[in-house]
PDB file of C-alpha atoms in Angstrom:
ATOM      1  CA  UNK M  83      21.714  -0.526   9.754  1.00  0.00           C
ATOM      2  CA  UNK M  84      18.504  -2.020   8.269  1.00  0.00           C
ATOM      3  CA  UNK M  85      18.454  -2.541   4.711  1.00  0.00           C
ATOM      4  CA  UNK M  86      15.286  -3.948   2.868  1.00  0.00           C
ATOM      5  CA  UNK M  87      15.629  -5.312  -1.076  1.00  0.00           C
ATOM      6  CA  UNK M  88      12.695  -5.352  -3.142  1.00  0.00           C
ATOM      7  CA  UNK M  89      14.723  -8.076  -5.225  1.00  0.00           C
ATOM      8  CA  UNK M  90      15.017 -10.434  -2.085  1.00  0.00           C
ATOM      9  CA  UNK M  91      11.388  -9.540  -0.411  1.00  0.00           C
ATOM     10  CA  UNK M  92       8.706 -12.202  -0.085  1.00  0.00           C
ATOM     11  CA  UNK M  93       5.575 -10.965  -2.343  1.00  0.00           C
ATOM     12  CA  UNK M  94       2.072 -12.194  -1.660  1.00  0.00           C
ATOM     13  CA  UNK M  95      -1.544 -10.968  -2.744  1.00  0.00           C
ATOM     14  CA  UNK M  96      -2.977  -8.541  -0.262  1.00  0.00           C
ATOM     15  CA  UNK M  97      -6.487  -8.676   1.004  1.00  0.00           C
ATOM     16  CA  UNK M  98      -7.196  -5.621  -1.463  1.00  0.00           C
ATOM     17  CA  UNK M  99      -5.957  -7.974  -4.495  1.00  0.00           C
ATOM     18  CA  UNK M 100      -2.693  -6.331  -5.358  1.00  0.00           C
ATOM     19  CA  UNK M 101       0.674  -7.975  -5.661  1.00  0.00           C
ATOM     20  CA  UNK M 102       3.126  -6.409  -2.532  1.00  0.00           C
ATOM     21  CA  UNK M 103       5.824  -6.783   0.418  1.00  0.00           C
ATOM     22  CA  UNK M 104       6.329  -5.124   3.183  1.00  0.00           C
ATOM     23  CA  UNK M 105       9.837  -3.281   2.942  1.00  0.00           C
ATOM     24  CA  UNK M 106       9.509  -1.801   6.441  1.00  0.00           C
ATOM     25  CA  UNK M 107       7.098  -2.652   9.200  1.00  0.00           C
ATOM     26  CA  UNK M 108       7.890  -1.595  13.029  1.00  0.00           C
ATOM     27  CA  UNK M 109       6.200  -4.925  14.214  1.00  0.00           C
ATOM     28  CA  UNK M 110       8.063  -7.158  11.860  1.00  0.00           C
ATOM     29  CA  UNK M 111      11.305  -5.333  12.245  1.00  0.00           C
ATOM     30  CA  UNK M 112      11.143  -5.845  15.938  1.00  0.00           C
ATOM     31  CA  UNK M 113      10.441  -9.592  15.652  1.00  0.00           C
ATOM     32  CA  UNK M 114      13.606  -9.979  13.045  1.00  0.00           C
ATOM     33  CA  UNK M 115      15.995  -7.558  15.190  1.00  0.00           C
ATOM     34  CA  UNK M 116      14.996  -7.940  18.852  1.00  0.00           C
ATOM     35  CA  UNK M 117      16.580  -4.970  21.226  1.00  0.00           C
ATOM     36  CA  UNK M 118      17.387  -3.064  17.869  1.00  0.00           C
ATOM     37  CA  UNK M 119      15.395  -0.059  19.269  1.00  0.00           C
ATOM     38  CA  UNK M 120      12.953   0.165  15.852  1.00  0.00           C
ATOM     39  CA  UNK M 121      11.437   3.454  16.307  1.00  0.00           C
ATOM     40  CA  UNK M 122       8.746   4.286  13.399  1.00  0.00           C
ATOM     41  CA  UNK M 123       5.163   5.036  13.492  1.00  0.00           C
ATOM     42  CA  UNK M 124       4.838   4.152   9.845  1.00  0.00           C
ATOM     43  CA  UNK M 125       4.954   1.207   7.322  1.00  0.00           C
ATOM     44  CA  UNK M 126       6.275   0.741   3.989  1.00  0.00           C
ATOM     45  CA  UNK M 127       5.199  -1.577   0.976  1.00  0.00           C
ATOM     46  CA  UNK M 128       6.363  -2.197  -2.599  1.00  0.00           C
ATOM     47  CA  UNK M 129       3.085  -3.039  -4.650  1.00  0.00           C
ATOM     48  CA  UNK M 130       1.965  -4.188  -8.057  1.00  0.00           C
ATOM     49  CA  UNK M 131      -1.473  -3.576  -9.708  1.00  0.00           C
ATOM     50  CA  UNK M 132      -1.735  -5.854 -12.924  1.00  0.00           C
ATOM     51  CA  UNK M 133      -2.068  -4.274 -16.202  1.00  0.00           C
ATOM     52  CA  UNK M 134      -5.778  -3.668 -16.715  1.00  0.00           C
ATOM     53  CA  UNK M 135      -6.600  -4.985 -13.404  1.00  0.00           C
ATOM     54  CA  UNK M 136      -7.863  -3.165 -10.223  1.00  0.00           C
ATOM     55  CA  UNK M 137      -7.696  -3.255  -6.397  1.00  0.00           C
ATOM     56  CA  UNK M 138     -10.454  -4.172  -4.221  1.00  0.00           C
ATOM     57  CA  UNK M 139     -12.309  -0.997  -2.580  1.00  0.00           C
ATOM     58  CA  UNK M 140     -11.207  -0.484   0.827  1.00  0.00           C
ATOM     59  CA  UNK M 141     -10.620   1.617   3.324  1.00  0.00           C
ATOM     60  CA  UNK M 142      -7.936   1.874   6.736  1.00  0.00           C
ATOM     61  CA  UNK M 143     -10.109   3.489   9.358  1.00  0.00           C
ATOM     62  CA  UNK M 144      -7.529   5.139  11.314  1.00  0.00           C
ATOM     63  CA  UNK M 145      -4.134   5.362   9.183  1.00  0.00           C
ATOM     64  CA  UNK M 146      -3.526   7.636   6.473  1.00  0.00           C
ATOM     65  CA  UNK M 147      -2.032   6.253   3.503  1.00  0.00           C
ATOM     66  CA  UNK M 148       0.240   7.956   0.842  1.00  0.00           C
ATOM     67  CA  UNK M 149       0.826   6.340  -2.614  1.00  0.00           C
ATOM     68  CA  UNK M 150       3.935   7.038  -4.567  1.00  0.00           C
ATOM     69  CA  UNK M 151       3.651   5.879  -8.060  1.00  0.00           C
ATOM     70  CA  UNK M 152       6.899   4.530  -9.513  1.00  0.00           C
ATOM     71  CA  UNK M 153       5.852   3.074 -12.971  1.00  0.00           C
ATOM     72  CA  UNK M 154       2.704   2.760 -14.977  1.00  0.00           C
ATOM     73  CA  UNK M 155      -0.235   4.427 -15.353  1.00  0.00           C
ATOM     74  CA  UNK M 156      -3.673   4.360 -13.296  1.00  0.00           C
ATOM     75  CA  UNK M 157      -6.799   5.830 -12.093  1.00  0.00           C
ATOM     76  CA  UNK M 158      -6.978   6.248  -8.164  1.00  0.00           C
ATOM     77  CA  UNK M 159     -10.382   6.647  -6.684  1.00  0.00           C
ATOM     78  CA  UNK M 160     -10.931   8.204  -3.248  1.00  0.00           C
ATOM     79  CA  UNK M 161     -14.692   8.173  -2.062  1.00  0.00           C
ATOM     80  CA  UNK M 162     -16.650   9.852  -5.061  1.00  0.00           C
ATOM     81  CA  UNK M 163     -13.494  11.291  -6.582  1.00  0.00           C
ATOM     82  CA  UNK M 164     -11.069   9.614  -9.359  1.00  0.00           C
ATOM     83  CA  UNK M 165      -7.710  11.483 -11.008  1.00  0.00           C
ATOM     84  CA  UNK M 166      -5.357   9.922 -13.315  1.00  0.00           C
ATOM     85  CA  UNK M 167      -1.792   9.014 -12.001  1.00  0.00           C
ATOM     86  CA  UNK M 168       1.631   8.305 -13.109  1.00  0.00           C
ATOM     87  CA  UNK M 169       5.185   7.901 -12.204  1.00  0.00           C
ATOM     88  CA  UNK M 170       6.592  10.684 -10.040  1.00  0.00           C
ATOM     89  CA  UNK M 171       3.027  11.355  -8.414  1.00  0.00           C
ATOM     90  CA  UNK M 172       2.309  11.235  -4.510  1.00  0.00           C
ATOM     91  CA  UNK M 173      -1.659  10.586  -3.608  1.00  0.00           C
ATOM     92  CA  UNK M 174      -2.560  11.156   0.049  1.00  0.00           C
ATOM     93  CA  UNK M 175      -5.454   9.385   1.184  1.00  0.00           C
ATOM     94  CA  UNK M 176      -7.365  10.340   4.198  1.00  0.00           C
ATOM     95  CA  UNK M 177      -8.054   7.920   7.077  1.00  0.00           C
ATOM     96  CA  UNK M 178     -11.611   6.157   6.749  1.00  0.00           C
ATOM     97  CA  UNK M 179     -11.748   6.805   3.168  1.00  0.00           C
ATOM     98  CA  UNK M 180     -13.225   4.371   0.246  1.00  0.00           C
ATOM     99  CA  UNK M 181     -10.296   3.946  -1.997  1.00  0.00           C
ATOM    100  CA  UNK M 182      -9.183   1.662  -4.818  1.00  0.00           C
ATOM    101  CA  UNK M 183      -6.719   1.984  -7.988  1.00  0.00           C
ATOM    102  CA  UNK M 184      -6.703   0.798 -11.483  1.00  0.00           C
ATOM    103  CA  UNK M 185      -3.932   0.125 -13.663  1.00  0.00           C
ATOM    104  CA  UNK M 186      -4.853   1.383 -17.171  1.00  0.00           C
ATOM    105  CA  UNK M 187      -1.687   1.210 -19.116  1.00  0.00           C
ATOM    106  CA  UNK M 188      -0.084  -1.532 -21.189  1.00  0.00           C
ATOM    107  CA  UNK M 189       2.351  -2.155 -18.093  1.00  0.00           C
ATOM    108  CA  UNK M 190       1.990  -3.245 -14.620  1.00  0.00           C
ATOM    109  CA  UNK M 191       1.201   0.010 -12.140  1.00  0.00           C
ATOM    110  CA  UNK M 192       3.763  -0.182  -9.601  1.00  0.00           C
ATOM    111  CA  UNK M 193       3.709   1.672  -6.331  1.00  0.00           C
ATOM    112  CA  UNK M 194       4.620   2.423  -2.604  1.00  0.00           C
ATOM    113  CA  UNK M 195       2.149   2.327  -0.178  1.00  0.00           C
ATOM    114  CA  UNK M 196       2.868   4.156   2.821  1.00  0.00           C
ATOM    115  CA  UNK M 197       0.566   3.829   5.983  1.00  0.00           C
ATOM    116  CA  UNK M 198       0.684   6.035   8.869  1.00  0.00           C
ATOM    117  CA  UNK M 199       0.144   4.857  12.155  1.00  0.00           C
ATOM    118  CA  UNK M 200       1.905   1.362  10.537  1.00  0.00           C
ATOM    119  CA  UNK M 201      -0.681  -1.100   8.390  1.00  0.00           C
ATOM    120  CA  UNK M 202      -2.497  -3.232  10.790  1.00  0.00           C
ATOM    121  CA  UNK M 203      -5.022  -5.831   9.368  1.00  0.00           C
ATOM    122  CA  UNK M 204      -7.563  -4.876  12.216  1.00  0.00           C
ATOM    123  CA  UNK M 205      -7.298  -1.113  10.503  1.00  0.00           C
ATOM    124  CA  UNK M 206      -8.355  -2.326   7.049  1.00  0.00           C
ATOM    125  CA  UNK M 207     -12.028  -2.908   5.874  1.00  0.00           C
ATOM    126  CA  UNK M 208     -12.165  -4.780   2.542  1.00  0.00           C
ATOM    127  CA  UNK M 209     -15.385  -3.608   1.004  1.00  0.00           C
ATOM    128  CA  UNK M 210     -15.957  -5.836  -2.287  1.00  0.00           C
ATOM    129  CA  UNK M 211     -14.745  -9.265  -3.206  1.00  0.00           C
TER     130      UNK M 211
END
């Protein structure tokens, strides 16, 4: 059985500028549990965008991404569209879409990011620094 706890996770600043930890990623799980037979095509990360901040525009070339908003409020940008988002909402981000999210409320925007197929560095283009 594999259980990951965000309270024990190692967080870092990702290429798009949010703070995140990978909760489950098939390549990392295979490294941690050789021979465990990990079979999954998606990865999931727990992320924060600090209040008043935003991620850097980026795109996943081949992966679909879903953001599930846990807390806070923000504006999701996908290509030329933008929409307010908040807790309990899931956002579908098609492969190849330019995306970023702003944290607009008084507290941090907290979300889960699910990528399918799983996130790979070579699949991501950071478009603005």
